[in-house]
mmCIF file of C-alpha atoms and ligand atoms in Angstrom:
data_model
loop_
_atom_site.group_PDB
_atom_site.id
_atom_site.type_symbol
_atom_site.label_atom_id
_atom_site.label_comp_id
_atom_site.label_asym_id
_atom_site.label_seq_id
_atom_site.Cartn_x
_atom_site.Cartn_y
_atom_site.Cartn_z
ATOM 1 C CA UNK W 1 -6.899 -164.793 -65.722
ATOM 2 C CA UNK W 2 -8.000 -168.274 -67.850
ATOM 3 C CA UNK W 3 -5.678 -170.561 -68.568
ATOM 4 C CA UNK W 4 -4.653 -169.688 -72.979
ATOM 5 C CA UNK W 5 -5.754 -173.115 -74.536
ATOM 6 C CA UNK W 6 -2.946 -175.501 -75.917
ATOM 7 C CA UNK W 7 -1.997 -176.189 -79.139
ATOM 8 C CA UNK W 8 -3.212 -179.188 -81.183
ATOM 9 C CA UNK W 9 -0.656 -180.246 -83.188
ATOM 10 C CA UNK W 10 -0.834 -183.085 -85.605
ATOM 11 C CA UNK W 11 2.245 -184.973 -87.304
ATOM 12 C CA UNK W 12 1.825 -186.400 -90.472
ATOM 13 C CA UNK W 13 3.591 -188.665 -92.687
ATOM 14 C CA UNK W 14 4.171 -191.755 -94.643
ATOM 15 C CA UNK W 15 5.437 -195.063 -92.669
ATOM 16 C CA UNK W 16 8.813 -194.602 -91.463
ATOM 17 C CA UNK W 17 9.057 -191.013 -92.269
ATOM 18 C CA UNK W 18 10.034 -190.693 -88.456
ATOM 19 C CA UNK W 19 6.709 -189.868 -87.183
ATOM 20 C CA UNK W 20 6.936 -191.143 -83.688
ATOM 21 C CA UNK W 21 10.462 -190.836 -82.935
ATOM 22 C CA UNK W 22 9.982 -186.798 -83.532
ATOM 23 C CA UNK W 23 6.678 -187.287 -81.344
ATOM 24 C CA UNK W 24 9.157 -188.766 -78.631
ATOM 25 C CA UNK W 25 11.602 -186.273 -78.612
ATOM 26 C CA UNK W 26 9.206 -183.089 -79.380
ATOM 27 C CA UNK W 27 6.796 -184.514 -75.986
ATOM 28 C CA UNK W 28 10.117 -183.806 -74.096
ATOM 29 C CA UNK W 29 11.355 -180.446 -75.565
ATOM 30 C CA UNK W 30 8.046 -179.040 -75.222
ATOM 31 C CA UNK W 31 7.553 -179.816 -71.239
ATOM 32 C CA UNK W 32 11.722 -179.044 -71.118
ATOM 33 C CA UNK W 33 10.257 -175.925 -72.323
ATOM 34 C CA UNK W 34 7.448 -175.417 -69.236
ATOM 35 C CA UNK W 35 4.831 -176.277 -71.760
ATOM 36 C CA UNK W 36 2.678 -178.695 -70.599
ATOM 37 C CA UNK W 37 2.004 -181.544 -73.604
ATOM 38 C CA UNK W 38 0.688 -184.892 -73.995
ATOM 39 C CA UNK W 39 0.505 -187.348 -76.889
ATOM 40 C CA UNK W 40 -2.084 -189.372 -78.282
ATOM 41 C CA UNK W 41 -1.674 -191.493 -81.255
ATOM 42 C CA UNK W 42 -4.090 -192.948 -84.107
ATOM 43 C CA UNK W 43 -5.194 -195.057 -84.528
ATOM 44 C CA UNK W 44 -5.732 -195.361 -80.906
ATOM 45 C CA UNK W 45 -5.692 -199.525 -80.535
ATOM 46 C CA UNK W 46 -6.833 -199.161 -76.705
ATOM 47 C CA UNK W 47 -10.415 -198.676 -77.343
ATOM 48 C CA UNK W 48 -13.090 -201.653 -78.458
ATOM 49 C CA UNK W 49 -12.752 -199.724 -81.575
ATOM 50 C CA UNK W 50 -9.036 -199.948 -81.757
ATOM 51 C CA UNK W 51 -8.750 -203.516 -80.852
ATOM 52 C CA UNK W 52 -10.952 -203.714 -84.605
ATOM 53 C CA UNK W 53 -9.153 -201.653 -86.281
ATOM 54 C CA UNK W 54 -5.736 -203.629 -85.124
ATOM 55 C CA UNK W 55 -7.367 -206.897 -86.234
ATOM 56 C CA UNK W 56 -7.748 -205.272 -89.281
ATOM 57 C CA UNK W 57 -4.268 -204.136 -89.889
ATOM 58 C CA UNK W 58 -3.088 -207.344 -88.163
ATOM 59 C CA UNK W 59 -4.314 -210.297 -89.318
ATOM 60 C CA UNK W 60 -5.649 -211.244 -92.927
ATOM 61 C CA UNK W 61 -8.707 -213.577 -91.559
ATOM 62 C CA UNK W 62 -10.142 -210.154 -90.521
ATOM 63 C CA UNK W 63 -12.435 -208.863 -93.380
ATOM 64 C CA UNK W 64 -13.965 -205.829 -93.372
ATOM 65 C CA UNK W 65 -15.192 -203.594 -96.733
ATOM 66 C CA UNK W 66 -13.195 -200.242 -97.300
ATOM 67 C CA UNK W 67 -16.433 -198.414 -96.251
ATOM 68 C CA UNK W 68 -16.929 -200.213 -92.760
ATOM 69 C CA UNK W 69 -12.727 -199.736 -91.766
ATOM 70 C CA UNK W 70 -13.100 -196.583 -92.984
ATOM 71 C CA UNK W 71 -15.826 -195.542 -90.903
ATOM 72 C CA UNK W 72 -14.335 -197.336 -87.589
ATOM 73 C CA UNK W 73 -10.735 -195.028 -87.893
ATOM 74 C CA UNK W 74 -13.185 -191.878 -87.698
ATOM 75 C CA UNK W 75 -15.087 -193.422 -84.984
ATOM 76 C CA UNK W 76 -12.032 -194.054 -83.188
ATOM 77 C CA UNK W 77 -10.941 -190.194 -84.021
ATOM 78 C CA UNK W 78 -14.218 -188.926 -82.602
ATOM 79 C CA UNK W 79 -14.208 -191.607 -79.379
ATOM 80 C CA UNK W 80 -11.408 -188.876 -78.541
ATOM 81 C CA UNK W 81 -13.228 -185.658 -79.401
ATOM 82 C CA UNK W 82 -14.155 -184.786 -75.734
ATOM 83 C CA UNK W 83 -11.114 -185.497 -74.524
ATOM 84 C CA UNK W 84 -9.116 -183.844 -76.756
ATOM 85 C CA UNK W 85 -11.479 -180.527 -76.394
ATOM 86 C CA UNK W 86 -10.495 -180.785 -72.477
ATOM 87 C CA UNK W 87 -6.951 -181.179 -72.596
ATOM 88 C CA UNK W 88 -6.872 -178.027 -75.137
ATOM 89 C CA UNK W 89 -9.011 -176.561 -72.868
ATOM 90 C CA UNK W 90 -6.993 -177.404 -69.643
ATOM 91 C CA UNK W 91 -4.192 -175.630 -71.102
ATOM 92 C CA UNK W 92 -1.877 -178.979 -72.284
ATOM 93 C CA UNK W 93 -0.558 -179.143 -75.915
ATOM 94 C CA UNK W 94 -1.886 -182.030 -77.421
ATOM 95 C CA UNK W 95 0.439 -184.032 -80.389
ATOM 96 C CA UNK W 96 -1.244 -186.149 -82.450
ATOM 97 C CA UNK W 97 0.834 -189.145 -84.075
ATOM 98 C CA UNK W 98 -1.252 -189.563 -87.499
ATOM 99 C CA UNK W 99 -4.886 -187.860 -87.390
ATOM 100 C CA UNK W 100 -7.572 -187.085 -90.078
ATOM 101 C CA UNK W 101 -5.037 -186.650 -93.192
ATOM 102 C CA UNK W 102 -3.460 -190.692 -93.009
ATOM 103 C CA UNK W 103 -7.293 -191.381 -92.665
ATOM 104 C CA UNK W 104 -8.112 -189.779 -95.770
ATOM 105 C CA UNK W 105 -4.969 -191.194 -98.110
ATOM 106 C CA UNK W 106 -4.606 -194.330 -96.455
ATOM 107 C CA UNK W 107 -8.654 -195.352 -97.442
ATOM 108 C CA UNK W 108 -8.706 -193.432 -101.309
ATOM 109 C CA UNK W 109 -5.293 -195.186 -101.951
ATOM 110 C CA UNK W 110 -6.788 -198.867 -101.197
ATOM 111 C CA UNK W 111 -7.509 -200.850 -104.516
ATOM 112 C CA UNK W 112 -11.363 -200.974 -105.115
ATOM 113 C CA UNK W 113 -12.705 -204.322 -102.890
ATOM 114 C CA UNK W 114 -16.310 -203.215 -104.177
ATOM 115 C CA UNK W 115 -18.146 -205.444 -106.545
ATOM 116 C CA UNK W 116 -19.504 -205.811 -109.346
ATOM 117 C CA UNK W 117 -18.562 -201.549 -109.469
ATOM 118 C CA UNK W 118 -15.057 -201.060 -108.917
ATOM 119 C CA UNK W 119 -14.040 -197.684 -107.834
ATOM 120 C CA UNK W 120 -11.477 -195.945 -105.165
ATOM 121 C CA UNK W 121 -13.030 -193.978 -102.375
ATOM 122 C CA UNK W 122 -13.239 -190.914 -103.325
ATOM 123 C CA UNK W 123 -11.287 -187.957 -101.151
ATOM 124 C CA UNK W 124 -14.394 -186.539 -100.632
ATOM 125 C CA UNK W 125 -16.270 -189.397 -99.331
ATOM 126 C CA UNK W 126 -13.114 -190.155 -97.349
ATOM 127 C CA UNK W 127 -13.415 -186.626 -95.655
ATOM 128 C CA UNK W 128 -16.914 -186.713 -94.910
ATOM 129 C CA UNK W 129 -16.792 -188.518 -91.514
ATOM 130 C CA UNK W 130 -14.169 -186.449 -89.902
ATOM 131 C CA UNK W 131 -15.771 -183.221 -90.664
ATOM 132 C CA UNK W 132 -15.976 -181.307 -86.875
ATOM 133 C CA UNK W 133 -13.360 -182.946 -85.409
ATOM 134 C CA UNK W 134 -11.169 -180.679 -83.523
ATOM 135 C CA UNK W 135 -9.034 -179.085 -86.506
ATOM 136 C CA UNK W 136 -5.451 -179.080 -85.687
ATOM 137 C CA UNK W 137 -3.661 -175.662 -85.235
ATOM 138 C CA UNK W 138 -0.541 -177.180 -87.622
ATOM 139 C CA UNK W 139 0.053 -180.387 -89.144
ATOM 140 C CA UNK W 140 3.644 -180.752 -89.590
ATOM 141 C CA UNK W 141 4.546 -183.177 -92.642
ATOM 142 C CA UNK W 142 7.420 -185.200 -92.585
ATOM 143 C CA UNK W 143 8.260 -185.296 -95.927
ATOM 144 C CA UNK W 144 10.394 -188.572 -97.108
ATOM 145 C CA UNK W 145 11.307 -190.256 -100.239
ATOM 146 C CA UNK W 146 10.509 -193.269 -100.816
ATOM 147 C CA UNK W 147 14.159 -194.709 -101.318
ATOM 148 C CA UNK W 148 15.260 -192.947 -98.117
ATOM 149 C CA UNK W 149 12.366 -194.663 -95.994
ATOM 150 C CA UNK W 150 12.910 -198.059 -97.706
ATOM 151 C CA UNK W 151 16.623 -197.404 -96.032
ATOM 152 C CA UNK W 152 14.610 -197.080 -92.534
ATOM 153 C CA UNK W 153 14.161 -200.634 -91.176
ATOM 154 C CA UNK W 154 12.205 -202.808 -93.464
ATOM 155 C CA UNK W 155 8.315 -203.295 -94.266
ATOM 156 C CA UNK W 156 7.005 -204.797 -91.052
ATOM 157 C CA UNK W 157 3.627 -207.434 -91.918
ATOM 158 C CA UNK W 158 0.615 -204.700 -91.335
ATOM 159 C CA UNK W 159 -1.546 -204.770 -94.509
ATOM 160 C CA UNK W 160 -0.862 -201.435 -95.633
ATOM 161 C CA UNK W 161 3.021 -201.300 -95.799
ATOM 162 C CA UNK W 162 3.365 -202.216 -99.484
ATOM 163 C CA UNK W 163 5.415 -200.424 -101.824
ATOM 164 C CA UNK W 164 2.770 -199.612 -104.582
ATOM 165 C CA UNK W 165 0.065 -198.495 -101.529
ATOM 166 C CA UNK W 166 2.905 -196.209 -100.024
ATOM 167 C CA UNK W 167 3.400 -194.422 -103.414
ATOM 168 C CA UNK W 168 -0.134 -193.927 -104.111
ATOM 169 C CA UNK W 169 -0.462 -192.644 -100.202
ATOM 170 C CA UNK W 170 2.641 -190.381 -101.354
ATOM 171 C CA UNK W 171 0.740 -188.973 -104.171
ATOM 172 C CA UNK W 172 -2.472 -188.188 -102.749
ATOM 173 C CA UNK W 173 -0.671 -186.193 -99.435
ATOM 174 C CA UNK W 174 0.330 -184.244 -102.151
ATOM 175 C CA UNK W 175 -3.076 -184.158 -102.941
ATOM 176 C CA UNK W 176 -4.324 -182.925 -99.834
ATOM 177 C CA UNK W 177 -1.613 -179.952 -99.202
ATOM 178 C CA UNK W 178 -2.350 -178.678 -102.429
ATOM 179 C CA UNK W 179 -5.608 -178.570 -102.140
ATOM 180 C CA UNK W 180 -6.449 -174.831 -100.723
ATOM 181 C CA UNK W 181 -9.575 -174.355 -99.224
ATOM 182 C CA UNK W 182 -10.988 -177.866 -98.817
ATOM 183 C CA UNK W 183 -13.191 -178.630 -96.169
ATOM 184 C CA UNK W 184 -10.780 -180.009 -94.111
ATOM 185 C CA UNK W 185 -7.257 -178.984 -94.569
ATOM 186 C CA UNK W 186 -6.712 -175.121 -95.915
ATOM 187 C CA UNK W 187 -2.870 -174.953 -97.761
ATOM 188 C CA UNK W 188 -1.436 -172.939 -94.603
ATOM 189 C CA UNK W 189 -2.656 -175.790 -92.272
ATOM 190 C CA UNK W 190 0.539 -177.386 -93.689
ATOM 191 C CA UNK W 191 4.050 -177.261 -92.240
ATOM 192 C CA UNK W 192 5.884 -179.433 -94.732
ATOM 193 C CA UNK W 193 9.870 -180.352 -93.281
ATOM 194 C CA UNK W 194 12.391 -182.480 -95.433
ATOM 195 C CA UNK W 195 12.177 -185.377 -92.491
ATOM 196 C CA UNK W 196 15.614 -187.157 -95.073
ATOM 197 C CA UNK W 197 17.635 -185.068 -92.385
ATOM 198 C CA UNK W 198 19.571 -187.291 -89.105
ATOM 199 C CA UNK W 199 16.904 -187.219 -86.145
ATOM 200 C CA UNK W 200 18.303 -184.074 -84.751
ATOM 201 C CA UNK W 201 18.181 -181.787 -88.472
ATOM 202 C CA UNK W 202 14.792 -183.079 -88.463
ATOM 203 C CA UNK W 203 13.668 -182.475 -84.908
ATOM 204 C CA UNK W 204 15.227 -178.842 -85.140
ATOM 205 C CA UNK W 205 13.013 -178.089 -88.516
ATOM 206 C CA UNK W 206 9.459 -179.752 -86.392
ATOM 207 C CA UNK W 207 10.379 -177.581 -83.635
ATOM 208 C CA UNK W 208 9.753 -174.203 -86.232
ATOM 209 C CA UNK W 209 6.440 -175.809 -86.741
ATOM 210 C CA UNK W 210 5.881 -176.312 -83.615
ATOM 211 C CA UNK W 211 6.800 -172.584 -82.643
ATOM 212 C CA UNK W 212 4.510 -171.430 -85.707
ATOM 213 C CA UNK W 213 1.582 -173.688 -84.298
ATOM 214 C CA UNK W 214 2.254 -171.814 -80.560
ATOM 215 C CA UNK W 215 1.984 -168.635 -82.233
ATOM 216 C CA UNK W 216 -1.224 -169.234 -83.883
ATOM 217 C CA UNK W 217 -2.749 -170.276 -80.829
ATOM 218 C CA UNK W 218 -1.489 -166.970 -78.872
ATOM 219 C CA UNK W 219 -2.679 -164.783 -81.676
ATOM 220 C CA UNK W 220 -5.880 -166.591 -82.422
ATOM 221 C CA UNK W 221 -9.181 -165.729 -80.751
ATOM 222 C CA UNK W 222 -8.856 -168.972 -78.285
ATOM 223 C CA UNK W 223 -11.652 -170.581 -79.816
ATOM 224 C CA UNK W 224 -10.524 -174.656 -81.453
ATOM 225 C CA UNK W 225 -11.644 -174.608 -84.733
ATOM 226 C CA UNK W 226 -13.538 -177.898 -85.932
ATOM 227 C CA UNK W 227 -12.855 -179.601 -89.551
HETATM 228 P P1 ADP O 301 7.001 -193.562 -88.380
HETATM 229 O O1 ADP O 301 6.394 -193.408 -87.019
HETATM 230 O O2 ADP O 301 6.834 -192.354 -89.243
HETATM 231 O O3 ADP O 301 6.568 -194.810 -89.104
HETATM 232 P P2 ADP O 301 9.464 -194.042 -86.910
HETATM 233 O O4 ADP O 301 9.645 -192.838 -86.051
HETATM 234 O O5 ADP O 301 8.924 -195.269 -86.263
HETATM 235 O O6 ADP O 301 8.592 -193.688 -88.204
HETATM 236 O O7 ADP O 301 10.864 -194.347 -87.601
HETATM 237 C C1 ADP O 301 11.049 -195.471 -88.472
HETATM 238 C C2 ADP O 301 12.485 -196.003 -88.335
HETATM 239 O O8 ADP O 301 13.402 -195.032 -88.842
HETATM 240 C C3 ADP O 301 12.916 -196.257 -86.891
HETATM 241 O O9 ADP O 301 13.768 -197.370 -86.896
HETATM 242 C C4 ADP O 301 13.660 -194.970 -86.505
HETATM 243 O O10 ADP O 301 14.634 -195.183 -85.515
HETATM 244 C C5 ADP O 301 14.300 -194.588 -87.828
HETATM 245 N N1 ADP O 301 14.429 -193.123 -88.014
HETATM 246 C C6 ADP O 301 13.558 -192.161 -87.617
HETATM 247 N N2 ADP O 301 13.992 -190.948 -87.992
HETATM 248 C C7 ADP O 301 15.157 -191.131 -88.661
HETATM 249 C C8 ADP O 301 16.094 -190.248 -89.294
HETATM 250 N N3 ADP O 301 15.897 -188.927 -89.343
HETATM 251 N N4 ADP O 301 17.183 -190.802 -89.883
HETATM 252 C C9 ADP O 301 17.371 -192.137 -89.862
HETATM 253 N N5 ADP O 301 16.550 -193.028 -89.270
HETATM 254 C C10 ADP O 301 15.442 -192.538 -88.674
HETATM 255 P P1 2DT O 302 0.617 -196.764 -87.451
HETATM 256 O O1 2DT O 302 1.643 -197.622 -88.134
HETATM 257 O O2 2DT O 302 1.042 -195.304 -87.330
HETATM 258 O O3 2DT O 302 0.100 -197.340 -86.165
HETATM 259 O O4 2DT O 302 -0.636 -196.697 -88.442
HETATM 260 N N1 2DT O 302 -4.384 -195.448 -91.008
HETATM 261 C C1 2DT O 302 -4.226 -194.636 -89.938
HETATM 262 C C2 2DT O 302 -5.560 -195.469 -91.762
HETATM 263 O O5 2DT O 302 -5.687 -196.216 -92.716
HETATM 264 N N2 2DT O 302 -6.577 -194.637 -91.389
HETATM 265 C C3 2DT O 302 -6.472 -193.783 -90.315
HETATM 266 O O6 2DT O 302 -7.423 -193.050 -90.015
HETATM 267 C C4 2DT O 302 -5.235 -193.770 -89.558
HETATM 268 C C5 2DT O 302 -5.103 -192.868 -88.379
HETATM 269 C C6 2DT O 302 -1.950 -195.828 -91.583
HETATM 270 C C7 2DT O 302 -1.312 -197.846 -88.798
HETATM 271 C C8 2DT O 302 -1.825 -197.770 -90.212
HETATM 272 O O7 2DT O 302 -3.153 -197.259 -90.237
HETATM 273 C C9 2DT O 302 -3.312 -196.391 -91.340
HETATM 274 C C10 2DT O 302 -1.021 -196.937 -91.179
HETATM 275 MG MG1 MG O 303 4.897 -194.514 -86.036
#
């Protein structure tokens, strides 16, 4: 008998929702539970790609035009695609921390840098690049408000974690779950959890996604689907 595929499970979120502390504690409950999982989080700042993109987020002498850092958090998605394909493959659940969806938001909330013709990305345009990528079995959304994640610990310095970006990247994850049969994200991809909870509510609600996601992958024909 073959080895069933794992699941690839993506969690999703704004900053400080509690993204990578449920990673944390789901990576354990999962191999407590004889599954075999593995995380891998984007943007992935290991790669020549990554160390880019962290200038990017890092340091304000690093300019680059919406389009081009755009373009180089794909390319660091689909750096991965092999090796995500053979870890399914090899039977290991694969979590990712952030995937496609924070690409999308993050790059149509930015305020238009293009001259003399100012205008947003559009979500389309913003989708285009990831399109067959390894499409995740369940993306679990930790859903936050913003006055409960402004409680979390403070705004660190990356260029992104400003109030008015965050509540545009709020609004247009709303966006994307509502959206039904996009090209990338169908409503029932979505497994939306109230992450306001204490770390252990929260982690018991993931772990129902997480179940659901298992039970897709058992029922489904074995095959990954791609975005
Ligand atoms: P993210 O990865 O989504 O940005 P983190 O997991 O890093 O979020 O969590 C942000 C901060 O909030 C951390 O200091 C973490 O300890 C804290 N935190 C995470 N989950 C909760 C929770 N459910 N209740 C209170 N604080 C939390
Ligand atoms: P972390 O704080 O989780 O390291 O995220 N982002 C992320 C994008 O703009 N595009 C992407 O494709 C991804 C994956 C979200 C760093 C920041 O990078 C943003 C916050
Ligand atoms: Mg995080």
């Amino acid at each position: 008998m073959t080895t069933p595929r794992g699941a690839l499970i993506a969690i999703e979120g704004l900053d400080r929702a509690g993204k990578s502390t449920q990673c944390d504690i789901l990576l354990n409950r999962l191999r407590a539970a004889g599954i075999p999982a593995k995380l891998q989080k984007f943007p992935d700042r290991t790669t020549p790609i990554g160390h880019m993109i962290n200038s990017y987020l890092t340091t304000t002498s690093t300019n680059l035009d919406d389009q081009s850092i755009h373009l180089l958090f794909s390319a660091n998605r689909w750096e991965s695609r092999d090796s995500i394909l053979s870890t399914l493959q090899a039977g290991t659940t694969l979590l990712l921390d952030r995937y496609v969806y924070s690409g999308i938001v993050f790059s149509a909330a930015k305020p238009a840098e293009v001259i003399p013709d100012p205008k947003p990305l559009s979500i389309s345009w913003c989708k285009a690049p990831d399109v067959g990528l390894p499409r995740p079995d369940i993306i679990i959304f930790l859903n936050i408000g913003q006055e409960e994640a402004e409680k979390r610990a403070g705004f660190g310095e990356e260029r992104y974690e400003k109030r008015e970006m965050q509540e545009k990247v709020r609004g247009l994850f709303e966006r994307l779950r509502g959206e039904g049969s996009g090209s990338s994200t169908d409503k029932e991809d979505w497994w939306v959890v109230d992450a306001g909870g204490s770390i252990e509510e929260v982690a018991g609600e993931v772990w129902k996604g997480v179940e659901e996601g298992l039970r897709r992958v058992r029922e489904g024909s074995g095959e990954v689907r791609s975005i």
